[in-house]
Amino acid sequence: VYMDGKTPTFVPNAIVVNIPRRTCLLVDEQTIEENKRNPRWQRVVQSMRHYLDEEGLEGISAFHLGEADCFIMVRMQDNSTLSMYNARFVGFDQRSISVRHEQSLACPSITRTMKRSDVIIASYLDDTTGHPILIRLENEVAWAFQHVNAYSLGKTICDLHAENTDREIDGLRSYLE
């Protein structure tokens, strides 16, 4: 982040603690094309990459930066980044569940124990072409997807008793209904 040790070369957009709206807004191919040319959106994407690369996150949503578009990024096993518009759960393996400890950018001092499926099927629009993609995600990538996508759908691990609490495996079931 610092080239000369003193002057920041890039200052990322700040993390927004409160969920900006009830759920993210679906985008169409035209919006994806416009976002590719929009300097403000490019700064959002650069900020998201900063948090993934410099802060070592598994995933992040545009919602974390106060943006309404349904856009998430997750770190793949090969350390590349998968960028997705309108990401949705399509299915998951109910027989392969892991219990893990998670934190959120929105409440970094809170750690929750969460049950996550080790294998999920997701659909999304490609961030460069806008074409629909169906993908199978496993282990760390599947867990990151579940956490970050639930957040962009208005669900959080930050408040255990709120109406918008991330409901883990039960939440996955409700997304498929």
Short mmCIF file of C-alpha atoms in Angstrom, two decimals:
data_model
loop_
_atom_site.label_atom_id
_atom_site.label_comp_id
_atom_site.label_asym_id
_atom_site.label_seq_id
_atom_site.Cartn_x
_atom_site.Cartn_y
_atom_site.Cartn_z
CA VAL A 1 0.00 0.00 0.00
CA TYR A 2 2.91 2.35 0.67
CA MET A 3 5.55 2.80 -2.03
CA ASP A 4 7.87 5.18 -0.14
CA GLY A 5 6.93 4.15 3.37
CA LYS A 6 5.09 7.42 4.01
CA THR A 7 2.64 8.33 1.28
CA PRO A 8 -0.29 6.01 0.61
CA THR A 9 -0.50 5.13 -3.09
CA PHE A 10 -4.04 3.87 -2.69
CA VAL A 11 -6.55 4.49 0.06
CA PRO A 12 -9.41 1.99 -0.18
CA ASN A 13 -13.06 2.88 0.25
CA ALA A 14 -13.98 2.52 3.90
CA ILE A 15 -15.88 -0.48 5.20
CA VAL A 16 -19.49 0.38 5.99
CA VAL A 17 -20.55 -1.14 9.30
CA ASN A 18 -24.32 -1.08 8.72
CA ILE A 19 -25.92 -3.04 5.90
CA PRO A 20 -26.75 -0.31 3.35
CA ARG A 21 -30.18 -1.65 2.41
CA ARG A 22 -32.36 -4.73 2.88
CA THR A 23 -30.68 -6.62 0.03
CA CYS A 24 -28.39 -5.86 -2.87
CA LEU A 25 -29.75 -4.77 -6.24
CA LEU A 26 -29.62 -7.20 -9.17
CA VAL A 27 -27.78 -5.86 -12.20
CA ASP A 28 -28.20 -6.53 -15.91
CA GLU A 29 -25.67 -6.81 -18.75
CA GLN A 30 -25.98 -3.09 -19.49
CA THR A 31 -25.03 -2.18 -15.91
CA ILE A 32 -22.05 -4.55 -16.06
CA GLU A 33 -20.89 -2.82 -19.26
CA GLU A 34 -21.39 0.63 -17.72
CA ASN A 35 -19.53 -0.39 -14.56
CA LYS A 36 -16.49 -1.42 -16.63
CA ARG A 37 -16.20 2.22 -17.81
CA ASN A 38 -17.27 3.92 -14.56
CA PRO A 39 -14.28 5.33 -12.59
CA ARG A 40 -16.26 5.31 -9.34
CA TRP A 41 -17.11 1.63 -9.76
CA GLN A 42 -13.51 0.83 -10.71
CA ARG A 43 -12.44 2.38 -7.40
CA VAL A 44 -14.92 0.10 -5.59
CA VAL A 45 -13.45 -2.95 -7.34
CA GLN A 46 -9.90 -1.75 -6.57
CA SER A 47 -10.90 -1.30 -2.91
CA MET A 48 -12.38 -4.80 -2.80
CA ARG A 49 -9.15 -6.24 -4.29
CA HIS A 50 -7.16 -4.29 -1.71
CA TYR A 51 -9.09 -5.87 1.15
CA LEU A 52 -8.68 -9.35 -0.37
CA ASP A 53 -4.98 -8.97 -1.12
CA GLU A 54 -3.69 -6.72 1.65
CA GLU A 55 -5.97 -7.81 4.48
CA GLY A 56 -6.02 -11.50 3.56
CA LEU A 57 -9.80 -11.81 3.36
CA GLU A 58 -11.50 -14.88 1.88
CA GLY A 59 -14.24 -12.80 0.28
CA ILE A 60 -15.90 -9.38 0.18
CA SER A 61 -19.10 -7.86 -1.21
CA ALA A 62 -19.76 -4.43 -2.65
CA PHE A 63 -22.25 -4.17 0.22
CA HIS A 64 -19.30 -4.04 2.62
CA LEU A 65 -18.34 -0.75 0.94
CA GLY A 66 -21.87 0.64 0.97
CA GLU A 67 -22.59 -0.16 -2.69
CA ALA A 68 -26.01 -1.49 -3.65
CA ASP A 69 -25.06 -3.64 -6.69
CA CYS A 70 -25.04 -7.41 -6.14
CA PHE A 71 -21.31 -7.94 -6.61
CA ILE A 72 -18.99 -10.19 -4.62
CA MET A 73 -15.41 -11.42 -4.85
CA VAL A 74 -14.02 -14.62 -3.34
CA ARG A 75 -10.49 -15.95 -3.19
CA MET A 76 -10.07 -19.22 -5.10
CA GLN A 77 -7.81 -22.11 -4.01
CA ASP A 78 -5.15 -21.04 -6.56
CA ASN A 79 -5.19 -17.52 -5.01
CA SER A 80 -6.97 -15.98 -8.02
CA THR A 81 -10.12 -13.94 -7.49
CA LEU A 82 -13.59 -14.89 -8.71
CA SER A 83 -15.74 -11.79 -9.31
CA MET A 84 -19.49 -12.30 -9.56
CA TYR A 85 -22.58 -10.22 -10.21
CA ASN A 86 -25.98 -11.47 -8.97
CA ALA A 87 -24.46 -14.49 -7.22
CA ARG A 88 -27.09 -16.96 -6.00
CA PHE A 89 -27.17 -20.31 -4.24
CA VAL A 90 -28.53 -23.07 -6.48
CA GLY A 91 -27.78 -26.12 -4.36
CA PHE A 92 -25.57 -27.58 -1.65
CA ASP A 93 -24.45 -30.89 -0.20
CA GLN A 94 -26.32 -31.46 3.08
CA ARG A 95 -24.08 -34.42 3.96
CA SER A 96 -20.83 -32.47 4.02
CA ILE A 97 -20.99 -29.74 6.67
CA SER A 98 -18.12 -28.02 8.48
CA VAL A 99 -18.18 -26.02 11.67
CA ARG A 100 -15.97 -22.95 11.46
CA HIS A 101 -15.24 -19.74 13.28
CA GLU A 102 -16.05 -16.60 11.29
CA GLN A 103 -15.66 -12.87 11.61
CA SER A 104 -17.12 -10.11 9.48
CA LEU A 105 -15.67 -6.83 8.28
CA ALA A 106 -18.81 -5.21 9.68
CA CYS A 107 -18.08 -6.45 13.23
CA PRO A 108 -14.44 -7.60 13.44
CA SER A 109 -14.51 -7.99 17.23
CA ILE A 110 -17.21 -10.70 17.06
CA THR A 111 -16.45 -14.32 16.23
CA ARG A 112 -19.30 -16.74 15.53
CA THR A 113 -19.25 -20.49 15.16
CA MET A 114 -21.05 -21.27 11.92
CA LYS A 115 -22.12 -24.44 10.11
CA ARG A 116 -21.33 -24.18 6.40
CA SER A 117 -21.75 -26.63 3.56
CA ASP A 118 -18.46 -27.86 2.12
CA VAL A 119 -19.94 -28.06 -1.39
CA ILE A 120 -22.29 -25.57 -3.01
CA ILE A 121 -23.58 -24.90 -6.51
CA ALA A 122 -23.88 -21.23 -7.39
CA SER A 123 -24.98 -19.19 -10.37
CA TYR A 124 -23.77 -15.71 -11.24
CA LEU A 125 -23.15 -13.28 -14.09
CA ASP A 126 -19.54 -13.05 -15.27
CA ASP A 127 -18.03 -9.67 -14.38
CA THR A 128 -16.55 -9.12 -17.86
CA THR A 129 -19.10 -10.64 -20.26
CA GLY A 130 -22.31 -10.60 -18.22
CA HIS A 131 -22.91 -14.21 -19.28
CA PRO A 132 -24.60 -16.54 -16.80
CA ILE A 133 -22.29 -19.11 -15.16
CA LEU A 134 -23.06 -22.17 -13.05
CA ILE A 135 -20.21 -23.27 -10.77
CA ARG A 136 -19.43 -25.82 -8.08
CA LEU A 137 -17.46 -24.41 -5.15
CA GLU A 138 -15.81 -26.46 -2.43
CA ASN A 139 -14.31 -26.03 1.04
CA GLU A 140 -12.75 -22.60 1.74
CA VAL A 141 -14.21 -21.05 -1.40
CA ALA A 142 -17.68 -22.46 -0.66
CA TRP A 143 -17.50 -21.20 2.93
CA ALA A 144 -16.39 -17.72 1.82
CA PHE A 145 -19.14 -17.61 -0.80
CA GLN A 146 -21.81 -18.53 1.76
CA HIS A 147 -20.66 -15.88 4.24
CA VAL A 148 -20.15 -13.03 1.75
CA ASN A 149 -23.19 -13.74 -0.40
CA ALA A 150 -25.43 -13.99 2.66
CA TYR A 151 -24.15 -10.54 3.66
CA SER A 152 -24.99 -9.08 0.23
CA LEU A 153 -28.48 -10.56 0.66
CA GLY A 154 -28.86 -8.61 3.90
CA LYS A 155 -27.84 -11.36 6.34
CA THR A 156 -25.13 -10.81 8.93
CA ILE A 157 -23.30 -12.66 11.68
CA CYS A 158 -22.98 -9.41 13.65
CA ASP A 159 -26.24 -9.50 15.57
CA LEU A 160 -27.27 -12.90 16.87
CA HIS A 161 -30.87 -11.95 17.57
CA ALA A 162 -31.69 -9.65 14.69
CA GLU A 163 -34.23 -10.46 12.03
CA ASN A 164 -31.39 -10.44 9.51
CA THR A 165 -29.13 -12.97 11.23
CA ASP A 166 -27.18 -15.30 8.95
CA ARG A 167 -28.92 -18.65 9.57
CA GLU A 168 -26.11 -20.88 8.29
CA ILE A 169 -27.39 -24.12 6.68
CA ASP A 170 -31.03 -23.20 7.35
CA GLY A 171 -30.36 -19.98 5.46
CA LEU A 172 -29.11 -21.95 2.46
CA ARG A 173 -32.34 -23.95 2.46
CA SER A 174 -34.42 -20.77 2.51
CA TYR A 175 -32.47 -19.27 -0.43
CA LEU A 176 -33.41 -22.32 -2.51
CA GLU A 177 -37.17 -22.07 -1.80
#
